[in-house]
Amino acid sequence: MKKKALYLLFSVALVFSAGCGKNKQSITLAGSTAFQPFAEKLAEQYMTSNPGATITVQGGGSAVGIQSALSGAAQIGMADLVNLPPEAKDLSATVVARDGIAVVINPANKVNNLTTGQIRDIFNGKIKNWKEAGGADKTITVVSREAGSGTRTSFEEIITGIELVGEALIQESNGTIRETVANDAGAIGYLSHGLLNEKIKAVQIDGQDCTTECIMTQKYLLVRPIFLLTKAQPGAEVQRMIDYILSPEGQQTIQQNGLITAK
Amino acid sequence: MSLQKKRFRYLGESLIEGNIKITAILAIIAVFLIFLFIMRESLPIFFSQEVMQEITFGKLFHGIEWQPVSDNPRFSMWPIILGSLKVTMIALVFAVPAAIGAALYSSEFAGPRLKEFIKPVVELLAGIPSVVLGFFALIIMASFLKSIFGWTYRLNAVNAGIALGFAVIPAIYSLAEDAINAVPRSFREAALGLGATPWQTATKVVLPAALPGVSAAVLFGMGRAVGETMVVLMAAGNAPLFSFNPLESTRTMTATIAAELGEVVFGGGHYHALFFIGLALFLVTFVINTVSWVLFDGLMNRLYGAKK
C-alpha cells in the first residue's frame, strides 16, 4: 500500500519535472490589462500555427509590464502608455497596436459633444452640472481609474492639466467603469474604445467621433500606443512572436477585436 | 498482531504526527514571514533617504488628501482611515442585530428542524464570494437604494456598508451562536423554573451570560469588515473624501491597496506608502482579533471553569 503510494508520488514528480525540462520555447507576456485579451487571442493563434511553443499571458498593469521585462520575469512586457517612463529606456519598445480612449456617458444624457476644455473642467471639478456643458440640470458624477492605471495616465497626459476632483469615483477596471456609467444618468467616465457597447454612449471630442476611422486618420485625439517591451537583444523565439503580431495576420486579429493596427 | 507489525504501525503514526506538527509550524512561520515582509517594505518610510524625499511618516498624517499620483502628490491616510471606519461601522450597525437576532432565535426559540435549516443557510452566506456580493451591490443594490431614497451619489458608504454587512453576518452569527449554546442548560432551567417566560429567559439570562462571547463575535465581525476588500472596492465608489457623510462615496484602506498596488512604481514612495497602510491594517485586525479571542476564552472559563 505504502509502496504503491510512494511509487505514484514518484511518477507524478517525474511527469512534472519532464514538463519543466521542455520550457525552451516558453514565452511569457505580462502587463497592460487593456491589451491582455488581445495578447491571449494572439498567443492562441501563434500556438496553433507553432505547435511546441508555449505562450503564457499575464495581466498586472503597465507598471508590472515594464517591471517584469526589466527583471526578466517576462520575456515581453506590455504597456499602454503615451510616454514610457524613464526606467524603461533600456528596453526595446515596439508599437504593436493603438487604442482609442472613449469618453463615455449614460445613454439617457442628451450631450453629444464635449471640447477638450470641457472634459478638463469636468474632471477638474470646475464644471459640476451637466447644464454647464450643454445638457440637462443634473449633477455630474465623474468616474476615473485608479492612480497609476495606464488608461488614466494616458487620458490625463493627452487632455493635460487634470487634477482629478476629490469627489470622483474610482473604479479599478474598464468593466466596472462601464457598469457604473451605465447605471448612473449623470456619470462620465473613459475606457478603451474596443469595449464600447449599447449600455453607454461615447461622446464626440472636439467634434470628432470615437470611431476606428477617426482614430486611423488621427482626427480623434485620445489615442495611445500599445508597446511590447523586451530586453535590448530579444531571443529568436521572442522576436518571432513579435514579428507574428506585426504580420498582416496578427494585425488583422487586433483589428477584428476592436483595437487599431500599429501602422 | 506481531511485535514487528505493531512497531511498524507505531512508526507510521509518529510519522503522521510529525507531519502534522511540521504543517502547523509552517503555517505559523508563514504568517510571521508575511509580517516581516510587510515590515521590511514599509520601513523605508522611516529610514531610506531616497524614499523620504517623496514620503515621510509625518506626510502620512498631514492634511486630508490622498492623491498619490499627481504633480504634487499627497499621501494623507486620514480620508482612507475614516473611510474604513465609516464603512465598518455601517456594516456592523446593519449586521450585528441581524446576526445576533438570528443566533438567539436559532438557539433559543427555533424547533430542532428549523434550527437545522437556519444554521446552514446563514453559513452558506459565508460561501458567497465577496466579488459576487460586490458586483451585486455595484449593479443592483446601488440602483435600488438610489431609486428608493433618491440619493445624490449612487455608490456611497451606506451601499458598501450594507453589502459588507452581508459578508460579516455569517462570521458574527457562527461565533455568537456558539457562545449562546455554551450557556449551560441549568441557567435556562433555573430561569424557567422561577417562572420566567422563554423571552425573559433568553434576553435576561442567556444573552447576558453569553455577553463576553457575543462581544467577541461582534469584534471578530469587525476584524472581518475592516479587512474585507472586494466588496468595498466595488460598491463604495472609492473617492478618497475626508467626509463624515455616509451618503457620499468613500474609500477604505484595503480598497486603496487593492486598486493601486498593481500599478504602482516598484520601490517608489507610493509603493512603500501602500505597504505602510498594509502594516497598519495588519496591526488593527491583529489587535481586534486578539481582544475577541481573549473575550471568548474568558466566557468559556467563566461558564466551565478555568480548566480546559
Coordinates of C-alpha atoms in Angstrom, one line a residue:
Chain A
M1 CA 0.0 0.0 0.0
K2 CA 2.6 2.4 1.1
K3 CA 5.0 1.3 -1.6
K4 CA 2.3 1.9 -4.2
A5 CA 1.7 5.5 -2.9
L6 CA 5.4 6.2 -3.0
Y7 CA 5.6 4.9 -6.5
L8 CA 2.7 7.1 -7.5
L9 CA 4.2 10.1 -5.9
F10 CA 7.5 9.5 -7.7
S11 CA 5.9 9.1 -11.1
V12 CA 3.9 12.3 -10.6
A13 CA 7.1 14.1 -9.7
L14 CA 8.7 12.7 -12.8
V15 CA 5.9 13.9 -15.0
F16 CA 6.2 17.4 -13.6
S17 CA 9.9 17.6 -13.9
A18 CA 9.7 16.4 -17.5
G19 CA 7.2 19.2 -18.1
C20 CA 9.7 21.7 -16.7
G21 CA 12.6 20.5 -18.8
K22 CA 10.8 21.3 -22.1
N23 CA 10.3 25.0 -21.5
K24 CA 12.9 26.1 -24.1
Q25 CA 10.2 27.6 -26.2
S26 CA 8.1 29.1 -23.5
I27 CA 7.4 32.9 -23.6
T28 CA 5.7 35.0 -21.0
L29 CA 3.9 38.2 -21.8
A30 CA 2.9 40.4 -18.8
G31 CA 1.5 43.8 -18.2
S32 CA -1.3 46.0 -19.6
T33 CA -4.7 44.7 -18.8
A34 CA -6.1 46.6 -21.8
F35 CA -4.0 44.5 -24.2
Q36 CA -4.2 41.3 -22.2
P37 CA -7.3 39.8 -24.0
F38 CA -5.8 40.6 -27.4
A39 CA -2.5 39.1 -26.4
E40 CA -4.3 35.9 -25.3
K41 CA -6.0 35.6 -28.6
L42 CA -2.8 36.2 -30.5
A43 CA -1.0 33.7 -28.3
E44 CA -3.6 31.1 -29.0
Q45 CA -3.3 31.6 -32.8
Y46 CA 0.5 31.6 -32.6
M47 CA 0.5 28.3 -30.6
T48 CA -1.8 26.7 -33.2
S49 CA 0.5 27.5 -36.0
N50 CA 3.6 26.8 -34.0
P51 CA 3.0 23.6 -32.0
G52 CA 5.7 23.3 -29.4
A53 CA 5.6 26.9 -28.5
T54 CA 4.2 27.8 -25.1
I55 CA 3.0 31.4 -24.6
T56 CA 1.7 32.5 -21.2
V57 CA -0.1 35.8 -20.9
Q58 CA -0.4 37.6 -17.6
G59 CA -2.0 40.9 -16.6
G60 CA -1.0 43.2 -13.8
G61 CA -0.9 46.6 -15.4
S62 CA 1.6 48.6 -17.4
A63 CA 3.9 49.2 -14.5
V64 CA 4.1 45.5 -13.9
G65 CA 4.8 45.0 -17.7
I66 CA 7.8 47.3 -17.5
Q67 CA 9.0 45.9 -14.3
S68 CA 8.8 42.3 -15.4
A69 CA 10.5 43.0 -18.7
L70 CA 13.3 44.6 -16.8
S71 CA 13.7 41.8 -14.3
G72 CA 13.3 39.1 -16.8
A73 CA 10.2 37.7 -15.1
A74 CA 8.5 38.0 -18.5
Q75 CA 10.3 38.0 -21.9
I76 CA 7.8 40.5 -23.2
G77 CA 6.3 43.3 -21.2
M78 CA 3.1 45.0 -22.4
A79 CA 2.5 48.7 -21.7
D80 CA -0.2 51.1 -22.9
L81 CA 1.2 54.5 -22.0
V82 CA 1.6 57.6 -24.1
N83 CA 5.1 58.2 -22.8
L84 CA 7.2 55.4 -21.4
P85 CA 8.7 56.2 -18.0
P86 CA 12.5 56.7 -17.7
E87 CA 13.1 53.3 -16.2
A88 CA 12.0 51.7 -19.5
K89 CA 14.8 53.4 -21.5
D90 CA 17.0 50.3 -21.6
L91 CA 14.2 48.2 -23.1
S92 CA 13.5 47.9 -26.7
A93 CA 9.9 49.1 -27.4
T94 CA 7.8 48.1 -30.4
V95 CA 4.4 49.6 -31.0
V96 CA 2.1 46.7 -32.0
A97 CA -1.3 48.4 -31.8
R98 CA -3.1 51.6 -30.9
D99 CA -6.1 52.0 -28.7
G100 CA -8.6 54.9 -28.6
I101 CA -9.9 56.1 -25.3
A102 CA -13.6 56.8 -25.5
V103 CA -15.2 59.4 -23.1
V104 CA -18.5 57.8 -22.2
I105 CA -21.7 59.0 -20.6
N106 CA -25.1 57.4 -19.8
P107 CA -27.3 56.9 -22.9
A108 CA -30.0 59.0 -21.2
N109 CA -27.7 62.0 -21.3
K110 CA -28.5 64.4 -24.2
V111 CA -25.0 65.7 -24.5
N112 CA -23.2 64.5 -27.7
N113 CA -20.1 66.6 -28.0
L114 CA -17.5 67.9 -25.5
T115 CA -14.5 70.0 -26.1
T116 CA -11.1 69.1 -24.6
G117 CA -11.5 72.2 -22.3
Q118 CA -14.9 71.0 -21.1
I119 CA -13.5 67.5 -20.4
R120 CA -10.6 69.1 -18.4
D121 CA -13.0 71.2 -16.4
I122 CA -15.3 68.3 -15.7
F123 CA -12.5 66.1 -14.4
N124 CA -11.0 69.1 -12.5
G125 CA -14.3 69.7 -10.8
K126 CA -14.8 73.2 -12.3
I127 CA -17.9 72.1 -14.2
K128 CA -20.2 70.3 -11.7
N129 CA -23.5 70.2 -13.5
W130 CA -24.4 69.0 -17.0
K131 CA -26.3 72.2 -17.8
E132 CA -22.9 74.0 -17.9
A133 CA -21.8 71.5 -20.6
G134 CA -24.9 71.7 -22.8
G135 CA -27.0 69.1 -21.0
A136 CA -29.9 68.8 -18.5
D137 CA -29.8 70.2 -15.0
K138 CA -28.1 67.2 -13.4
T139 CA -25.1 66.8 -11.1
I140 CA -22.1 65.3 -12.9
T141 CA -20.6 62.1 -11.4
V142 CA -17.0 61.8 -12.5
V143 CA -15.7 58.3 -12.8
S144 CA -12.0 57.7 -13.2
R145 CA -9.5 54.9 -12.9
E146 CA -7.1 54.2 -10.0
A147 CA -3.9 56.2 -9.7
G148 CA -1.2 54.6 -11.9
S149 CA -3.6 53.0 -14.4
G150 CA -2.2 53.1 -18.0
T151 CA -5.6 54.3 -19.3
R152 CA -5.8 57.1 -16.7
T153 CA -2.2 58.2 -17.2
S154 CA -2.7 58.4 -21.0
F155 CA -6.0 60.2 -20.6
E156 CA -4.6 62.8 -18.3
E157 CA -1.4 63.3 -20.4
I158 CA -3.4 63.9 -23.6
I159 CA -6.1 66.1 -22.1
T160 CA -3.4 67.8 -19.9
G161 CA -3.9 69.9 -16.8
I162 CA -6.1 67.4 -15.0
E163 CA -6.0 67.5 -11.2
L164 CA -8.7 65.0 -10.5
V165 CA -11.6 66.3 -8.5
G166 CA -11.8 64.7 -5.0
E167 CA -15.4 63.6 -5.4
A168 CA -14.5 61.4 -8.4
L169 CA -15.5 57.8 -8.1
I170 CA -12.6 55.4 -8.7
Q171 CA -13.2 52.1 -10.5
E172 CA -10.3 49.7 -11.0
S173 CA -11.2 48.2 -14.4
N174 CA -12.7 49.1 -17.7
G175 CA -15.6 46.8 -17.0
T176 CA -16.7 48.4 -13.7
I177 CA -16.3 51.9 -15.3
R178 CA -18.8 50.7 -17.9
E179 CA -21.3 49.4 -15.4
T180 CA -21.0 52.5 -13.2
V181 CA -21.7 54.8 -16.2
A182 CA -24.4 52.6 -17.5
N183 CA -26.3 52.8 -14.1
D184 CA -25.8 56.4 -13.3
A185 CA -27.6 59.0 -15.5
G186 CA -25.2 61.8 -14.5
A187 CA -22.0 59.8 -14.9
I188 CA -19.0 60.5 -17.2
G189 CA -16.0 58.1 -17.5
Y190 CA -13.5 56.9 -20.0
L191 CA -12.5 53.5 -21.3
S192 CA -10.8 51.6 -24.0
H193 CA -12.8 52.1 -27.3
G194 CA -12.9 48.4 -28.0
L195 CA -15.1 47.9 -25.0
L196 CA -17.9 50.3 -26.1
N197 CA -21.4 48.8 -26.1
E198 CA -25.0 49.9 -26.3
K199 CA -25.3 50.4 -22.5
I200 CA -23.1 53.5 -22.6
K201 CA -22.6 56.4 -25.1
A202 CA -19.3 57.7 -26.4
V203 CA -19.3 61.5 -26.9
Q204 CA -17.6 63.3 -29.7
I205 CA -14.4 65.1 -28.7
D206 CA -13.9 68.5 -30.4
G207 CA -16.5 67.3 -33.0
Q208 CA -14.7 64.0 -33.7
D209 CA -16.4 60.7 -33.3
C210 CA -14.6 57.9 -31.4
T211 CA -14.6 55.5 -34.4
T212 CA -11.9 53.4 -35.9
E213 CA -11.8 55.6 -39.0
C214 CA -11.2 58.8 -37.0
I215 CA -8.5 57.1 -34.9
M216 CA -6.8 55.8 -38.1
T217 CA -6.8 59.2 -39.7
Q218 CA -5.6 60.7 -36.4
K219 CA -8.5 63.1 -36.2
Y220 CA -9.5 61.7 -32.8
L221 CA -7.4 63.0 -30.1
L222 CA -7.5 60.3 -27.4
V223 CA -5.3 57.6 -28.7
R224 CA -2.5 55.8 -27.0
P225 CA 0.1 53.3 -28.4
I226 CA 0.5 49.8 -27.1
F227 CA 4.1 48.8 -26.6
L228 CA 5.7 45.5 -26.3
L229 CA 8.9 45.8 -24.3
T230 CA 11.8 43.4 -24.5
K231 CA 15.4 43.4 -23.4
A232 CA 17.6 45.1 -26.0
Q233 CA 18.5 41.8 -27.7
P234 CA 15.5 39.6 -27.6
G235 CA 15.9 35.9 -28.3
A236 CA 14.9 34.4 -31.7
E237 CA 11.7 32.9 -30.3
V238 CA 10.6 36.2 -28.7
Q239 CA 11.4 38.1 -31.9
R240 CA 9.3 35.6 -33.9
M241 CA 6.4 36.2 -31.6
I242 CA 6.6 40.0 -32.1
D243 CA 7.0 39.6 -35.8
Y244 CA 3.9 37.4 -35.8
I245 CA 1.9 40.1 -34.0
L246 CA 3.1 42.7 -36.5
S247 CA 2.4 40.4 -39.5
P248 CA -0.8 41.0 -41.6
E249 CA -2.4 38.0 -39.9
G250 CA -1.7 39.3 -36.4
Q251 CA -2.7 42.8 -37.2
Q252 CA -6.0 41.6 -38.6
T253 CA -6.7 39.8 -35.3
I254 CA -6.0 43.0 -33.5
Q255 CA -8.4 45.0 -35.7
Q256 CA -11.2 42.4 -35.7
N257 CA -11.3 42.6 -31.9
G258 CA -11.6 46.3 -31.6
L259 CA -8.1 47.7 -31.5
I260 CA -6.4 49.9 -34.1
T261 CA -3.5 48.5 -36.1
A262 CA 0.1 49.8 -35.5
K263 CA 0.6 51.5 -38.8
Chain B
M1 CA -0.6 -8.7 15.8
S2 CA 3.1 -9.5 15.7
L3 CA 5.5 -7.3 17.5
Q4 CA 7.1 -6.2 14.3
K5 CA 3.8 -5.1 12.8
K6 CA 3.0 -3.2 16.0
R7 CA 6.3 -1.4 15.8
F8 CA 5.7 -0.6 12.2
R9 CA 2.3 0.9 13.0
Y10 CA 3.8 3.0 15.8
L11 CA 6.4 4.3 13.4
G12 CA 3.7 5.2 10.9
E13 CA 1.7 7.1 13.4
S14 CA 4.6 9.1 14.7
L15 CA 5.5 9.9 11.1
I16 CA 1.9 11.3 10.5
E17 CA 2.0 13.1 13.8
G18 CA 5.4 14.7 12.9
N19 CA 4.0 15.7 9.5
I20 CA 1.0 17.5 11.1
K21 CA 3.3 19.2 13.5
I22 CA 5.5 20.4 10.7
T23 CA 2.5 21.7 8.8
A24 CA 1.3 23.6 11.9
I25 CA 4.7 25.2 12.4
L26 CA 5.0 26.0 8.7
A27 CA 1.7 27.9 8.9
I28 CA 2.9 29.9 11.9
I29 CA 6.2 30.6 10.2
A30 CA 4.3 31.7 7.0
V31 CA 2.3 34.3 9.0
F32 CA 5.4 35.5 10.7
L33 CA 7.3 35.8 7.4
I34 CA 4.4 37.7 5.8
F35 CA 4.5 40.1 8.7
L36 CA 8.3 40.5 8.3
F37 CA 7.9 41.2 4.6
I38 CA 5.3 43.9 5.2
M39 CA 7.5 45.4 7.8
R40 CA 10.5 45.4 5.5
E41 CA 8.6 47.1 2.7
S42 CA 7.1 49.8 4.9
L43 CA 10.2 50.7 6.9
P44 CA 11.9 52.7 4.2
I45 CA 9.4 55.5 5.1
F46 CA 11.3 55.9 8.3
F47 CA 14.9 55.2 7.2
S48 CA 15.6 55.5 3.5
Q49 CA 16.8 58.9 2.5
E50 CA 15.7 58.4 -1.1
V51 CA 12.2 57.4 -0.2
M52 CA 11.9 60.1 2.5
Q53 CA 12.3 62.8 -0.2
E54 CA 9.0 61.6 -1.5
I55 CA 7.2 60.4 1.6
T56 CA 7.7 60.5 5.3
F57 CA 5.8 59.2 8.3
G58 CA 4.7 62.8 9.0
K59 CA 3.2 63.2 5.5
L60 CA 1.1 60.1 6.0
F61 CA -0.8 62.0 8.7
H62 CA -0.5 65.5 7.3
G63 CA -3.5 67.1 5.5
I64 CA -6.7 65.3 4.5
E65 CA -6.0 64.4 0.9
W66 CA -4.9 61.1 -0.7
Q67 CA -3.7 61.9 -4.2
P68 CA -0.5 59.8 -4.6
V69 CA -0.1 60.2 -8.4
S70 CA -0.1 63.9 -9.1
D71 CA 2.3 66.7 -9.8
N72 CA 2.0 67.5 -6.1
P73 CA 1.5 64.1 -4.5
R74 CA -0.4 64.0 -1.2
F75 CA -0.3 60.9 1.0
S76 CA -2.6 61.7 3.9
M77 CA -4.0 58.5 5.3
W78 CA -6.9 60.3 7.2
P79 CA -9.5 60.0 4.4
I80 CA -9.0 56.3 4.0
I81 CA -8.8 55.6 7.7
L82 CA -12.0 57.5 8.1
G83 CA -13.4 55.6 5.1
S84 CA -12.6 52.2 6.7
L85 CA -14.1 53.2 10.0
K86 CA -17.2 54.6 8.4
V87 CA -17.9 51.5 6.2
T88 CA -17.1 49.2 9.1
M89 CA -19.5 50.9 11.5
I90 CA -22.3 50.9 8.9
A91 CA -21.7 47.3 8.3
L92 CA -21.8 46.5 12.0
V93 CA -25.0 48.6 12.6
F94 CA -26.6 46.5 9.9
A95 CA -25.1 43.1 10.6
V96 CA -24.9 42.9 14.4
P97 CA -28.7 43.0 15.2
A98 CA -29.4 40.6 12.3
A99 CA -26.7 38.1 13.2
I100 CA -27.3 38.1 17.0
G101 CA -31.0 38.1 16.5
A102 CA -30.6 35.1 14.2
A103 CA -28.2 33.4 16.7
L104 CA -30.6 33.9 19.6
Y105 CA -33.6 32.7 17.6
S106 CA -31.9 29.6 16.3
S107 CA -30.5 28.5 19.6
E108 CA -33.4 29.5 22.0
F109 CA -36.7 29.6 20.1
A110 CA -36.4 27.6 16.8
G111 CA -37.5 24.0 16.8
P112 CA -34.8 21.4 16.0
R113 CA -35.9 21.1 12.4
L114 CA -35.9 24.9 11.8
K115 CA -32.6 25.2 13.5
E116 CA -31.1 22.5 11.2
F117 CA -32.3 24.7 8.4
I118 CA -31.3 28.2 9.6
K119 CA -27.7 27.4 10.6
P120 CA -26.5 26.0 7.3
V121 CA -28.3 28.7 5.3
V122 CA -26.8 31.6 7.2
E123 CA -23.4 29.9 7.0
L124 CA -24.0 29.4 3.3
L125 CA -23.9 33.2 3.1
A126 CA -20.2 33.0 4.0
G127 CA -19.7 30.9 0.9
I128 CA -20.7 33.7 -1.4
P129 CA -17.5 35.0 -3.0
S130 CA -17.0 38.6 -2.0
V131 CA -16.6 39.7 -5.6
V132 CA -20.1 38.4 -6.3
L133 CA -21.5 40.3 -3.3
G134 CA -19.6 43.4 -4.5
F135 CA -20.9 43.1 -8.1
F136 CA -24.5 42.7 -6.8
A137 CA -24.0 45.8 -4.7
L138 CA -22.5 47.7 -7.6
I139 CA -25.1 46.8 -10.2
I140 CA -28.4 46.1 -8.5
M141 CA -28.4 47.2 -4.9
A142 CA -27.0 50.7 -5.6
S143 CA -29.6 51.4 -8.2
F144 CA -32.4 50.0 -6.0
L145 CA -31.4 52.1 -2.9
K146 CA -30.9 55.2 -5.1
S147 CA -34.4 54.8 -6.6
I148 CA -36.0 54.4 -3.1
F149 CA -34.1 57.1 -1.2
G150 CA -33.2 59.4 -4.0
W151 CA -29.6 59.7 -3.0
T152 CA -27.3 62.0 -5.0
Y153 CA -24.5 59.6 -5.1
R154 CA -25.3 56.1 -6.2
L155 CA -22.2 54.4 -4.9
N156 CA -21.7 55.5 -1.3
A157 CA -20.6 54.3 2.2
V158 CA -24.1 53.1 3.1
N159 CA -24.4 50.9 0.0
A160 CA -20.9 49.4 0.6
G161 CA -21.7 49.1 4.4
I162 CA -24.8 47.0 3.8
A163 CA -23.1 44.8 1.3
L164 CA -20.2 44.4 3.7
G165 CA -22.8 43.6 6.4
F166 CA -23.9 40.6 4.4
A167 CA -20.3 39.4 4.2
V168 CA -19.8 39.5 8.0
I169 CA -23.2 38.3 9.2
P170 CA -22.1 34.6 9.0
A171 CA -18.9 35.2 11.0
I172 CA -20.8 37.0 13.8
Y173 CA -23.7 34.5 13.7
S174 CA -21.5 31.5 13.9
L175 CA -19.5 32.7 16.9
A176 CA -22.5 34.2 18.7
E177 CA -24.4 31.0 18.3
D178 CA -21.5 29.0 19.8
A179 CA -21.4 31.5 22.7
I180 CA -25.1 31.3 23.4
N181 CA -25.1 27.5 23.1
A182 CA -22.3 27.3 25.6
V183 CA -24.5 28.8 28.3
P184 CA -25.3 25.7 30.5
R185 CA -28.8 24.2 30.5
S186 CA -29.0 24.8 34.2
F187 CA -29.2 28.6 33.7
R188 CA -32.3 28.2 31.5
E189 CA -33.9 25.6 33.7
A190 CA -33.4 27.8 36.8
A191 CA -34.9 30.8 35.0
L192 CA -37.9 28.9 33.6
G193 CA -38.4 27.2 37.0
L194 CA -38.7 30.6 38.6
G195 CA -41.5 31.4 36.2
A196 CA -39.7 33.5 33.6
T197 CA -41.1 33.3 30.1
P198 CA -38.9 31.9 27.3
W199 CA -38.4 35.5 26.1
Q200 CA -37.3 36.7 29.5
T201 CA -35.0 33.7 29.8
A202 CA -33.4 34.4 26.5
T203 CA -32.9 38.2 26.9
K204 CA -32.3 38.5 30.7
V205 CA -30.4 35.3 31.5
V206 CA -28.9 33.6 28.5
L207 CA -27.8 36.6 26.5
P208 CA -26.2 38.4 29.5
A209 CA -24.4 35.2 30.4
A210 CA -23.1 34.8 26.9
L211 CA -22.3 38.5 26.6
P212 CA -18.5 38.3 26.5
G213 CA -18.7 35.7 23.8
V214 CA -21.3 37.7 21.9
S215 CA -19.0 40.8 22.1
A216 CA -16.2 38.6 20.9
A217 CA -18.3 37.7 17.9
V218 CA -19.0 41.3 17.2
L219 CA -15.3 42.2 17.4
F220 CA -14.5 39.2 15.2
G221 CA -17.0 40.5 12.6
M222 CA -15.4 43.9 12.9
G223 CA -12.0 42.5 12.1
R224 CA -13.5 40.8 9.1
A225 CA -15.2 44.1 8.0
V226 CA -12.0 46.1 8.3
G227 CA -10.1 43.6 6.2
E228 CA -12.7 42.9 3.6
T229 CA -11.6 44.3 0.2
M230 CA -13.5 43.3 -2.8
V231 CA -17.0 44.3 -1.6
V232 CA -15.9 47.9 -0.7
L233 CA -13.7 48.2 -3.8
M234 CA -16.7 47.6 -6.0
A235 CA -19.6 49.2 -4.0
A236 CA -18.2 52.3 -2.3
G237 CA -17.2 54.4 -5.3
N238 CA -13.7 54.8 -3.9
A239 CA -13.5 58.6 -3.9
P240 CA -10.9 59.4 -1.1
L241 CA -13.0 62.1 0.6
F242 CA -12.5 63.2 4.1
S243 CA -16.1 63.4 5.0
F244 CA -18.3 62.1 7.8
N245 CA -21.4 62.0 5.5
P246 CA -22.3 58.3 5.0
L247 CA -24.2 59.2 1.8
E248 CA -21.0 60.2 0.0
S249 CA -18.6 58.0 -1.8
T250 CA -15.8 56.7 0.3
R251 CA -12.5 54.7 0.1
T252 CA -11.2 52.2 2.5
M253 CA -7.6 51.2 3.3
T254 CA -8.0 47.8 1.8
A255 CA -9.5 49.2 -1.4
T256 CA -6.6 51.6 -1.8
I257 CA -4.1 48.9 -1.6
A258 CA -6.0 46.6 -4.0
A259 CA -6.6 49.3 -6.6
E260 CA -3.2 50.9 -6.6
L261 CA -0.6 48.3 -5.8
G262 CA -0.9 46.6 -9.2
E263 CA 0.0 49.8 -11.0
V264 CA 2.5 51.4 -8.6
V265 CA 6.1 52.2 -9.5
F266 CA 8.1 49.4 -7.8
G267 CA 10.2 50.7 -4.9
G268 CA 8.9 54.3 -5.1
G269 CA 7.4 56.3 -2.3
H270 CA 3.8 55.4 -3.2
Y271 CA 4.8 51.7 -3.1
H272 CA 6.1 51.9 0.4
A273 CA 3.2 54.1 1.5
L274 CA 0.8 51.3 0.4
F275 CA 2.8 48.8 2.4
F276 CA 2.6 51.0 5.4
I277 CA -1.2 51.0 5.0
G278 CA -0.9 47.2 4.9
L279 CA 1.1 47.2 8.1
A280 CA -1.4 49.4 9.8
L281 CA -4.3 47.2 8.7
F282 CA -2.4 44.1 9.9
L283 CA -1.9 45.6 13.4
V284 CA -5.5 46.8 13.7
T285 CA -7.0 43.4 12.7
F286 CA -4.5 41.6 14.9
V287 CA -5.5 43.7 18.0
I288 CA -9.2 43.3 17.2
N289 CA -8.9 39.5 16.8
T290 CA -6.8 39.1 19.9
V291 CA -9.2 41.0 22.0
S292 CA -12.0 39.0 20.5
W293 CA -10.3 35.6 21.4
V294 CA -9.4 36.8 24.9
L295 CA -13.1 37.6 25.5
F296 CA -14.3 34.3 24.1
D297 CA -11.8 32.4 26.2
G298 CA -12.9 34.4 29.2
L299 CA -16.5 33.4 28.6
M300 CA -15.6 29.7 28.4
N301 CA -13.6 29.9 31.6
R302 CA -16.4 31.6 33.4
L303 CA -19.0 29.1 32.3
Y304 CA -17.0 25.9 32.6
G305 CA -14.2 26.8 35.0
A306 CA -10.6 27.6 34.2
K307 CA -9.6 24.1 33.2
K308 CA -9.9 23.2 29.5

